[in-house]
Coordinates of N, CA and C in Angstrom, one line a residue:
X1 N -22.8 -82.7 20.8 CA -23.5 -81.6 20.1 C -22.5 -80.7 19.4
X2 N -22.6 -80.6 18.1 CA -21.7 -79.7 17.3 C -22.5 -78.6 16.8
X3 N -22.0 -77.3 17.0 CA -22.7 -76.1 16.5 C -21.8 -75.5 15.4
X4 N -22.5 -75.3 14.3 CA -21.8 -74.7 13.1 C -22.3 -73.3 13.0
X5 N -21.3 -72.3 13.0 CA -21.7 -70.9 12.9 C -20.9 -70.3 11.8
X6 N -21.6 -69.4 11.1 CA -20.9 -68.6 10.0 C -21.3 -67.2 10.1
X7 N -20.4 -66.3 9.7 CA -20.6 -64.9 9.9 C -21.6 -64.2 8.8
X8 N -21.4 -64.5 7.6 CA -22.2 -63.8 6.6 C -22.4 -64.7 5.4
X9 N -23.7 -64.9 5.0 CA -24.0 -65.9 3.9 C -25.0 -65.3 3.0
X10 N -25.1 -65.9 1.8 CA -26.1 -65.5 0.8 C -27.0 -66.8 0.5
X11 N -27.6 -66.8 -0.6 CA -28.6 -67.8 -0.9 C -28.1 -69.2 -0.8
X12 N -26.9 -69.5 -1.4 CA -26.4 -70.8 -1.4 C -26.2 -71.4 0.0
X13 N -25.6 -70.5 0.9 CA -25.4 -71.0 2.3 C -26.6 -71.0 3.1
X14 N -27.6 -70.2 2.8 CA -28.9 -70.3 3.5 C -29.5 -71.7 3.2
X15 N -29.2 -72.2 2.0 CA -29.6 -73.6 1.7 C -28.9 -74.6 2.5
X16 N -27.6 -74.3 2.8 CA -26.8 -75.1 3.7 C -27.4 -75.2 5.1
X17 N -28.0 -74.1 5.6 CA -28.6 -74.0 6.9 C -29.9 -74.9 6.9
X18 N -30.7 -74.7 5.8 CA -31.9 -75.5 5.6 C -31.6 -77.0 5.6
X19 N -30.5 -77.4 5.0 CA -30.1 -78.8 4.8 C -29.5 -79.3 6.1
X20 N -29.2 -78.5 7.1 CA -28.7 -78.9 8.4 C -27.2 -78.8 8.5
X21 N -26.5 -78.2 7.6 CA -25.1 -78.1 7.6 C -24.7 -76.9 8.5
X22 N -25.6 -76.0 8.8 CA -25.3 -74.8 9.6 C -26.4 -74.7 10.6
X23 N -26.1 -74.1 11.8 CA -27.1 -73.9 12.8 C -27.5 -72.5 12.9
X24 N -26.5 -71.5 12.8 CA -26.8 -70.1 12.9 C -26.2 -69.5 11.6
X25 N -26.8 -68.4 11.2 CA -26.3 -67.7 10.0 C -26.8 -66.3 10.0
X26 N -25.9 -65.4 9.4 CA -26.3 -64.0 9.1 C -26.4 -63.9 7.6
X27 N -27.6 -63.4 7.2 CA -27.8 -63.4 5.7 C -28.6 -62.2 5.3
X28 N -28.6 -61.8 4.1 CA -29.4 -60.8 3.6 C -30.9 -61.3 3.6
X29 N -31.8 -60.4 4.0 CA -33.2 -60.8 4.2 C -33.9 -61.3 3.0
X30 N -33.4 -60.8 1.8 CA -34.1 -61.2 0.5 C -33.9 -62.8 0.4
X31 N -32.8 -63.3 0.7 CA -32.5 -64.7 0.7 C -33.5 -65.4 1.6
X32 N -33.7 -64.9 2.8 CA -34.6 -65.5 3.8 C -36.0 -65.4 3.3
X33 N -36.4 -64.3 2.8 CA -37.8 -64.1 2.3 C -38.1 -65.1 1.1
X34 N -37.1 -65.3 0.3 CA -37.3 -66.2 -0.9 C -37.5 -67.6 -0.3
X35 N -36.8 -68.0 0.7 CA -37.1 -69.3 1.3 C -38.5 -69.4 2.0
X36 N -38.8 -68.3 2.7 CA -40.2 -68.3 3.3 C -41.2 -68.4 2.2
X37 N -41.1 -67.7 1.1 CA -42.0 -67.8 0.0 C -42.1 -69.2 -0.6
X38 N -41.0 -70.0 -0.5 CA -41.0 -71.3 -1.1 C -41.7 -72.3 -0.1
X39 N -42.1 -71.8 1.1 CA -42.8 -72.6 2.1 C -41.9 -73.3 3.1
X40 N -40.6 -73.0 3.1 CA -39.7 -73.6 4.0 C -40.0 -73.1 5.4
X41 N -40.1 -74.1 6.4 CA -40.4 -73.8 7.8 C -39.2 -74.3 8.6
X42 N -38.0 -74.4 8.1 CA -36.9 -75.0 8.7 C -36.0 -74.1 9.5
X43 N -36.4 -72.8 9.5 CA -35.5 -71.8 10.2 C -36.4 -70.7 10.9
X44 N -35.8 -70.0 11.8 CA -36.4 -68.9 12.5 C -35.6 -67.6 12.3
X45 N -36.2 -66.5 12.2 CA -35.5 -65.2 12.2 C -35.5 -64.7 13.7
X46 N -34.3 -64.5 14.2 CA -34.2 -64.2 15.7 C -33.7 -62.8 15.9
X47 N -33.2 -62.1 14.9 CA -32.7 -60.7 15.2 C -32.2 -60.1 13.9
X48 N -31.7 -58.9 14.1 CA -31.0 -58.1 13.0 C -29.8 -57.4 13.7
X49 N -28.6 -57.6 13.2 CA -27.5 -57.1 13.9 C -26.9 -55.8 13.3
X50 N -27.3 -55.4 12.2 CA -26.7 -54.2 11.6 C -27.5 -53.7 10.4
X51 N -27.1 -52.5 10.0 CA -27.7 -51.8 8.9 C -26.5 -51.2 8.0
X52 N -26.5 -51.7 6.8 CA -25.4 -51.2 5.9 C -26.0 -50.1 4.9
X53 N -27.0 -49.3 5.4 CA -27.7 -48.4 4.6 C -26.9 -47.4 3.8
X54 N -25.7 -47.0 4.4 CA -24.9 -46.0 3.7 C -23.6 -46.5 3.2
X55 N -23.4 -47.8 3.2 CA -22.1 -48.4 2.9 C -22.1 -49.4 1.7
X56 N -23.3 -49.6 1.1 CA -23.3 -50.5 0.0 C -23.4 -49.7 -1.3
X57 N -22.9 -50.4 -2.4 CA -22.9 -49.7 -3.7 C -22.1 -50.5 -4.7
X58 N -21.7 -49.8 -5.8 CA -21.0 -50.4 -6.9 C -19.5 -50.2 -6.7
X59 N -18.7 -51.2 -6.9 CA -17.3 -51.1 -7.0 C -16.9 -51.0 -8.5
X60 N -16.3 -49.9 -8.9 CA -16.1 -49.7 -10.4 C -14.6 -49.3 -10.7
X61 N -14.3 -49.4 -11.9 CA -12.9 -49.0 -12.3 C -12.8 -47.5 -12.1
X62 N -11.6 -47.0 -12.1 CA -11.4 -45.5 -11.8 C -12.0 -44.6 -12.8
X63 N -12.2 -45.1 -14.1 CA -12.8 -44.2 -15.1 C -14.3 -44.1 -15.0
X64 N -14.9 -44.8 -14.1 CA -16.4 -44.7 -13.8 C -16.6 -43.7 -12.7
X65 N -17.0 -42.5 -13.1 CA -17.2 -41.4 -12.1 C -18.6 -41.1 -11.8
X66 N -19.6 -41.4 -12.7 CA -21.0 -41.1 -12.5 C -21.8 -42.2 -13.0
X67 N -23.1 -42.2 -12.7 CA -24.1 -43.2 -13.2 C -24.1 -43.2 -14.8
X68 N -24.0 -42.0 -15.4 CA -24.0 -41.9 -16.8 C -22.8 -42.7 -17.4
X69 N -21.7 -42.8 -16.7 CA -20.5 -43.5 -17.2 C -20.7 -45.0 -17.3
X70 N -21.8 -45.5 -16.7 CA -22.1 -47.0 -16.7 C -22.8 -47.4 -18.1
X71 N -23.2 -46.4 -18.9 CA -23.9 -46.8 -20.1 C -23.0 -47.6 -21.0
X72 N -23.5 -48.7 -21.5 CA -22.7 -49.6 -22.4 C -21.7 -50.5 -21.7
X73 N -21.6 -50.4 -20.3 CA -20.7 -51.2 -19.6 C -21.3 -52.5 -19.1
X74 N -20.5 -53.5 -18.8 CA -21.0 -54.7 -18.1 C -20.9 -54.5 -16.6
X75 N -22.0 -54.9 -15.9 CA -22.1 -54.8 -14.5 C -22.3 -56.2 -13.9
X76 N -21.5 -56.6 -12.9 CA -21.7 -57.8 -12.2 C -22.4 -57.5 -10.9
X77 N -23.4 -58.3 -10.5 CA -24.0 -58.1 -9.2 C -24.1 -59.5 -8.5
X78 N -24.2 -59.4 -7.2 CA -24.3 -60.6 -6.4 C -25.6 -61.3 -6.5
X79 N -25.6 -62.6 -6.7 CA -26.9 -63.3 -6.8 C -27.7 -63.2 -5.5
X80 N -29.0 -63.0 -5.6 CA -29.9 -62.9 -4.5 C -29.5 -61.9 -3.5
X81 N -29.1 -60.7 -4.0 CA -28.6 -59.6 -3.1 C -29.1 -58.3 -3.7
X82 N -29.1 -57.3 -2.8 CA -29.6 -56.0 -3.2 C -28.4 -55.0 -3.3
X83 N -27.2 -55.5 -3.2 CA -26.0 -54.6 -3.0 C -25.6 -53.9 -4.3
X84 N -26.4 -54.0 -5.4 CA -26.1 -53.3 -6.6 C -26.9 -52.0 -6.7
X85 N -27.4 -51.5 -5.6 CA -28.1 -50.2 -5.7 C -27.2 -49.1 -6.1
X86 N -27.7 -48.1 -6.9 CA -26.9 -47.0 -7.4 C -26.8 -45.8 -6.5
X87 N -27.7 -45.8 -5.4 CA -27.7 -44.7 -4.4 C -27.7 -45.4 -3.1
X88 N -27.3 -44.7 -2.0 CA -27.3 -45.4 -0.7 C -28.8 -45.6 -0.3
X89 N -28.9 -46.6 0.6 CA -30.3 -47.1 0.9 C -31.2 -46.1 1.6
X90 N -30.6 -45.0 2.1 CA -31.5 -44.0 2.7 C -32.4 -43.3 1.7
X91 N -32.1 -43.4 0.4 CA -32.9 -42.8 -0.6 C -34.2 -43.5 -0.9
X92 N -34.4 -44.8 -0.3 CA -35.5 -45.6 -0.6 C -36.7 -45.3 0.4
X93 N -37.9 -45.4 -0.1 CA -39.1 -45.2 0.7 C -39.1 -46.2 1.9
X94 N -38.6 -47.4 1.7 CA -38.6 -48.4 2.7 C -37.7 -47.9 3.9
X95 N -36.6 -47.3 3.6 CA -35.8 -46.8 4.7 C -36.4 -45.6 5.4
X96 N -37.0 -44.7 4.6 CA -37.6 -43.5 5.1 C -38.8 -43.8 6.1
X97 N -39.5 -44.9 5.8 CA -40.6 -45.2 6.7 C -40.3 -46.2 7.8
X98 N -39.4 -47.2 7.5 CA -39.1 -48.3 8.4 C -37.7 -48.3 8.9
X99 N -36.8 -47.5 8.3 CA -35.4 -47.6 8.6 C -34.7 -48.8 8.0
X100 N -35.2 -49.3 7.0 CA -34.6 -50.5 6.3 C -34.2 -50.1 4.9
X101 N -33.0 -50.7 4.5 CA -32.6 -50.7 3.1 C -33.4 -51.8 2.4
X102 N -33.1 -51.9 1.1 CA -33.9 -52.9 0.3 C -33.4 -54.4 0.6
X103 N -32.4 -54.6 1.4 CA -32.0 -56.0 1.7 C -31.3 -56.1 3.0
X104 N -31.9 -55.7 4.1 CA -31.2 -55.7 5.4 C -30.8 -57.1 5.8
X105 N -29.9 -57.2 6.7 CA -29.4 -58.5 7.2 C -30.3 -59.0 8.3
X106 N -30.4 -60.3 8.4 CA -31.1 -61.0 9.5 C -30.3 -62.1 10.0
X107 N -30.5 -62.4 11.3 CA -29.8 -63.5 12.0 C -30.8 -64.6 12.1
X108 N -30.5 -65.8 11.5 CA -31.4 -66.9 11.5 C -30.8 -68.1 12.2
X109 N -31.7 -69.0 12.7 CA -31.3 -70.2 13.4 C -32.1 -71.3 12.8
X110 N -31.4 -72.5 12.7 CA -32.1 -73.7 12.2 C -33.2 -74.1 13.3
X111 N -34.4 -74.3 12.8 CA -35.5 -74.6 13.7 C -35.3 -75.8 14.6
X112 N -34.8 -76.9 14.0 CA -34.5 -78.1 14.7 C -33.5 -77.9 15.8
X113 N -32.5 -77.1 15.5 CA -31.5 -76.9 16.6 C -32.1 -76.0 17.7
X114 N -32.8 -75.0 17.3 CA -33.3 -74.1 18.4 C -34.3 -74.8 19.3
X115 N -35.1 -75.7 18.7 CA -36.1 -76.4 19.5 C -35.5 -77.5 20.4
X116 N -34.4 -78.1 19.9 CA -33.7 -79.1 20.7 C -32.8 -78.5 21.8
X117 N -32.2 -77.4 21.4 CA -31.2 -76.7 22.4 C -31.6 -75.3 22.6
X118 N -32.7 -75.0 23.2 CA -33.1 -73.6 23.4 C -32.2 -72.8 24.3
X119 N -31.6 -73.4 25.3 CA -30.7 -72.7 26.2 C -29.4 -72.4 25.5
X120 N -28.9 -73.3 24.7 CA -27.7 -73.1 24.0 C -27.9 -72.0 22.9
X121 N -29.1 -72.0 22.3 CA -29.5 -70.9 21.4 C -29.4 -69.5 22.0
X122 N -30.0 -69.4 23.2 CA -30.1 -68.2 23.9 C -28.7 -67.7 24.3
X123 N -27.9 -68.7 24.8 CA -26.5 -68.4 25.2 C -25.7 -67.9 24.0
X124 N -25.8 -68.5 22.9 CA -25.1 -68.0 21.7 C -25.6 -66.6 21.3
X125 N -26.9 -66.4 21.3 CA -27.4 -65.1 20.9 C -26.9 -64.0 21.9
X126 N -26.8 -64.3 23.2 CA -26.3 -63.4 24.2 C -24.9 -63.0 23.9
X127 N -24.1 -64.0 23.6 CA -22.7 -63.7 23.2 C -22.5 -63.0 21.9
X128 N -23.4 -63.4 20.9 CA -23.3 -62.7 19.6 C -23.6 -61.2 19.7
X129 N -24.7 -60.9 20.4 CA -25.1 -59.5 20.5 C -24.2 -58.7 21.4
X130 N -23.5 -59.4 22.3 CA -22.5 -58.8 23.2 C -21.4 -58.3 22.3
X131 N -21.0 -59.2 21.3 CA -19.9 -58.8 20.4 C -20.4 -57.6 19.5
X132 N -21.6 -57.6 19.1 CA -22.2 -56.5 18.2 C -22.1 -55.2 19.0
X133 N -22.5 -55.3 20.3 CA -22.4 -54.1 21.2 C -21.0 -53.6 21.3
X134 N -20.0 -54.5 21.3 CA -18.6 -54.1 21.4 C -18.2 -53.4 20.1
X135 N -18.7 -53.9 18.9 CA -18.4 -53.2 17.7 C -19.0 -51.8 17.7
X136 N -20.1 -51.6 18.3 CA -20.8 -50.3 18.4 C -20.1 -49.4 19.3
X137 N -19.7 -49.9 20.5 CA -19.2 -49.0 21.6 C -17.7 -48.8 21.5
X138 N -16.9 -49.8 20.9 CA -15.5 -49.7 20.9 C -14.9 -50.0 19.5
X139 N -15.3 -49.2 18.5 CA -14.8 -49.5 17.1 C -13.3 -49.5 17.0
X140 N -12.7 -48.6 17.7 CA -11.2 -48.5 17.6 C -10.5 -49.7 18.1
X141 N -10.9 -50.3 19.2 CA -10.3 -51.5 19.7 C -10.6 -52.7 18.8
X142 N -11.9 -52.8 18.3 CA -12.3 -53.9 17.5 C -11.5 -53.8 16.1
X143 N -11.3 -52.6 15.6 CA -10.6 -52.5 14.3 C -9.2 -53.0 14.4
X144 N -8.5 -52.9 15.5 CA -7.2 -53.4 15.6 C -7.1 -54.9 15.5
X145 N -8.2 -55.6 15.8 CA -8.2 -57.1 15.6 C -8.6 -57.4 14.2
X146 N -9.5 -56.6 13.6 CA -10.1 -57.0 12.3 C -9.1 -56.7 11.2
X147 N -8.2 -55.8 11.3 CA -7.4 -55.4 10.2 C -6.5 -56.6 9.7
X148 N -6.2 -57.5 10.5 CA -5.4 -58.7 10.1 C -6.3 -59.5 9.1
X149 N -7.6 -59.6 9.4 CA -8.5 -60.3 8.5 C -8.8 -59.6 7.2
X150 N -9.1 -58.3 7.3 CA -9.6 -57.5 6.2 C -8.5 -56.9 5.4
X151 N -7.3 -56.8 5.9 CA -6.2 -56.2 5.2 C -6.4 -54.7 5.0
X152 N -7.3 -54.1 5.7 CA -7.5 -52.6 5.6 C -6.6 -51.9 6.5
X153 N -6.3 -50.6 6.2 CA -5.5 -49.9 7.2 C -6.4 -49.7 8.4
X154 N -5.8 -49.4 9.6 CA -6.5 -49.2 10.8 C -7.5 -48.0 10.6
X155 N -7.1 -47.0 10.0 CA -8.0 -45.8 9.8 C -9.2 -46.2 8.9
X156 N -9.0 -47.0 7.8 CA -10.1 -47.4 7.0 C -11.0 -48.4 7.7
X157 N -10.5 -49.3 8.5 CA -11.3 -50.2 9.3 C -12.2 -49.5 10.3
X158 N -11.6 -48.6 11.0 CA -12.4 -47.8 12.0 C -13.6 -47.1 11.3
X159 N -13.3 -46.5 10.1 CA -14.3 -45.8 9.4 C -15.5 -46.7 8.9
X160 N -15.1 -47.9 8.5 CA -16.1 -48.9 8.1 C -17.0 -49.3 9.2
X161 N -16.4 -49.5 10.4 CA -17.2 -49.9 11.6 C -18.1 -48.8 12.0
X162 N -17.6 -47.6 11.9 CA -18.4 -46.4 12.3 C -19.5 -46.1 11.3
X163 N -19.3 -46.5 10.1 CA -20.4 -46.2 9.0 C -21.5 -47.2 9.2
X164 N -21.3 -48.3 9.7 CA -22.4 -49.3 9.9 C -23.2 -49.0 11.2
X165 N -24.5 -49.2 11.1 CA -25.3 -49.0 12.2 C -25.5 -50.4 12.9
X166 N -25.0 -50.5 14.1 CA -25.0 -51.8 14.8 C -26.2 -51.8 15.8
X167 N -26.9 -53.0 15.8 CA -28.0 -53.2 16.7 C -27.7 -54.2 17.8
X168 N -27.6 -53.8 19.0 CA -27.3 -54.7 20.1 C -28.5 -55.4 20.6
X169 N -28.4 -56.1 21.7 CA -29.5 -56.9 22.3 C -30.6 -56.0 22.7
X170 N -30.3 -54.9 23.3 CA -31.4 -54.0 23.8 C -32.3 -53.5 22.7
X171 N -31.8 -53.4 21.5 CA -32.6 -52.9 20.4 C -33.5 -54.0 19.7
X172 N -33.2 -55.3 20.0 CA -33.8 -56.4 19.3 C -35.3 -56.5 19.6
X173 N -35.7 -56.3 20.8 CA -37.2 -56.4 21.1 C -38.0 -55.3 20.4
X174 N -37.4 -54.1 20.4 CA -38.1 -53.0 19.7 C -38.2 -53.2 18.2
X175 N -37.2 -53.8 17.6 CA -37.1 -54.0 16.2 C -37.9 -55.2 15.7
X176 N -37.8 -56.3 16.5 CA -38.3 -57.6 16.0 C -39.7 -57.9 16.5
X177 N -40.1 -57.5 17.7 CA -41.4 -57.9 18.2 C -42.5 -57.4 17.3
X178 N -43.3 -58.3 16.8 CA -44.4 -57.9 15.9 C -45.4 -57.0 16.6
X179 N -45.8 -55.8 16.2 CA -45.4 -55.2 14.9 C -44.2 -54.3 15.0
X180 N -43.1 -54.8 15.4 CA -41.9 -54.0 15.4 C -41.5 -53.5 14.1
X181 N -40.8 -52.3 14.0 CA -40.6 -51.6 12.8 C -39.8 -52.5 11.8
X182 N -38.9 -53.3 12.3 CA -38.1 -54.1 11.4 C -38.9 -55.2 10.7
X183 N -39.7 -55.9 11.5 CA -40.6 -56.9 11.0 C -41.6 -56.3 10.0
X184 N -42.2 -55.2 10.3 CA -43.1 -54.5 9.4 C -42.4 -54.2 8.1
X185 N -41.2 -53.7 8.2 CA -40.4 -53.4 7.0 C -40.1 -54.6 6.2
X186 N -39.8 -55.7 6.8 CA -39.6 -57.0 6.1 C -40.8 -57.4 5.3
X187 N -42.0 -57.2 6.0 CA -43.3 -57.6 5.3 C -43.5 -56.7 4.1
X188 N -43.2 -55.4 4.2 CA -43.4 -54.6 3.0 C -42.4 -54.9 1.9
X189 N -41.2 -55.4 2.3 CA -40.2 -55.8 1.3 C -40.7 -57.1 0.6
X190 N -41.3 -58.0 1.4 CA -41.8 -59.2 0.8 C -43.0 -58.9 -0.1
X191 N -43.8 -58.0 0.2 CA -44.9 -57.6 -0.6 C -44.4 -57.0 -1.9
X192 N -43.3 -56.2 -1.8 CA -42.7 -55.6 -3.0 C -42.2 -56.6 -3.9
X193 N -41.5 -57.6 -3.4 CA -40.9 -58.7 -4.2 C -42.0 -59.5 -4.9
X194 N -43.1 -59.7 -4.2 CA -44.2 -60.4 -4.9 C -44.8 -59.6 -6.0
X195 N -45.0 -58.3 -5.7 CA -45.6 -57.4 -6.6 C -44.8 -57.3 -7.9
X196 N -43.5 -57.4 -7.8 CA -42.7 -57.4 -9.0 C -42.2 -58.7 -9.5
X197 N -43.0 -59.8 -9.0 CA -42.8 -61.1 -9.5 C -41.4 -61.7 -9.3
X198 N -40.8 -61.3 -8.2 CA -39.5 -61.9 -7.8 C -39.7 -63.1 -7.0
X199 N -40.9 -63.2 -6.3 CA -41.3 -64.4 -5.6 C -42.8 -64.6 -6.0
X200 N -43.3 -65.8 -5.9 CA -44.7 -66.1 -6.3 C -45.7 -65.4 -5.4
X201 N -45.5 -65.4 -4.1 CA -46.5 -64.9 -3.2 C -45.7 -64.4 -1.9
X202 N -46.2 -63.3 -1.4 CA -45.5 -62.7 -0.2 C -45.9 -63.6 1.0
X203 N -44.9 -64.1 1.7 CA -45.1 -64.8 3.0 C -45.5 -63.9 4.1
X204 N -46.1 -64.5 5.1 CA -46.4 -63.7 6.4 C -45.1 -63.8 7.2
X205 N -44.3 -62.8 7.1 CA -42.9 -62.9 7.7 C -43.0 -63.1 9.2
X206 N -44.0 -62.6 9.8 CA -44.0 -62.8 11.3 C -44.1 -64.2 11.7
X207 N -44.5 -65.1 10.9 CA -44.6 -66.5 11.2 C -43.2 -67.1 11.5
X208 N -42.2 -66.5 10.9 CA -40.8 -67.0 11.0 C -40.0 -66.3 12.2
X209 N -40.6 -65.3 12.8 CA -39.9 -64.5 13.8 C -40.1 -65.1 15.2
X210 N -39.0 -65.4 15.9 CA -39.0 -66.0 17.2 C -38.2 -65.1 18.2
X211 N -38.8 -64.1 18.7 CA -38.1 -63.2 19.6 C -38.0 -63.8 21.0
X212 N -38.8 -64.9 21.3 CA -38.7 -65.5 22.6 C -37.4 -66.3 22.8
X213 N -36.7 -66.5 21.7 CA -35.4 -67.1 21.8 C -34.3 -66.1 22.2
X214 N -34.6 -64.9 22.1 CA -33.6 -63.9 22.5 C -33.5 -63.9 24.1
X215 N -32.2 -63.8 24.6 CA -32.0 -63.7 26.0 C -32.7 -62.5 26.6
X216 N -33.2 -62.6 27.8 CA -33.8 -61.4 28.4 C -32.8 -60.6 29.2

């Protein structure tokens, strides 16, 4: 049995999970909702590990100081992502009501893997959320390990970790169990995408949620 795990993916790598090349993935929820809307039943949503509500935005040249300075400029955005918002996510009604930004992260698992290896799935999720809890409780210690990867200064890395809202295992049941606030928010996001013709029809997001795979 070989388990393939990746830390952060977008639409192309979600396709890799659907194709069977990955077993677990962390991805923006819009990518997942798009696959749900296409009718794909090859994966489950099993949790949400973080919120970047105050740390996403535009990276710009130094001469771009305000929104008005963007007029006439070329802007590049990530495909199938919401990270091009001009204000932080707390300004959106979705966040005010459900605590979600316009594209929160979800943790997904390939359906075939989860059903064949449920104990392994739970063991991985237990270890995964233990590491998330470590990021939440001990950002200074974690930052010392991460700086080699990110090339940020220790001070910058600590600030990044503290700016992110981390959700450990204890929070998953509250957020994910239907009608948990996170799942409710994902449904409203799916409805929004359908209303603005970004997807053909809003899926029933709850059909993809499997909180019984979370360790107790």
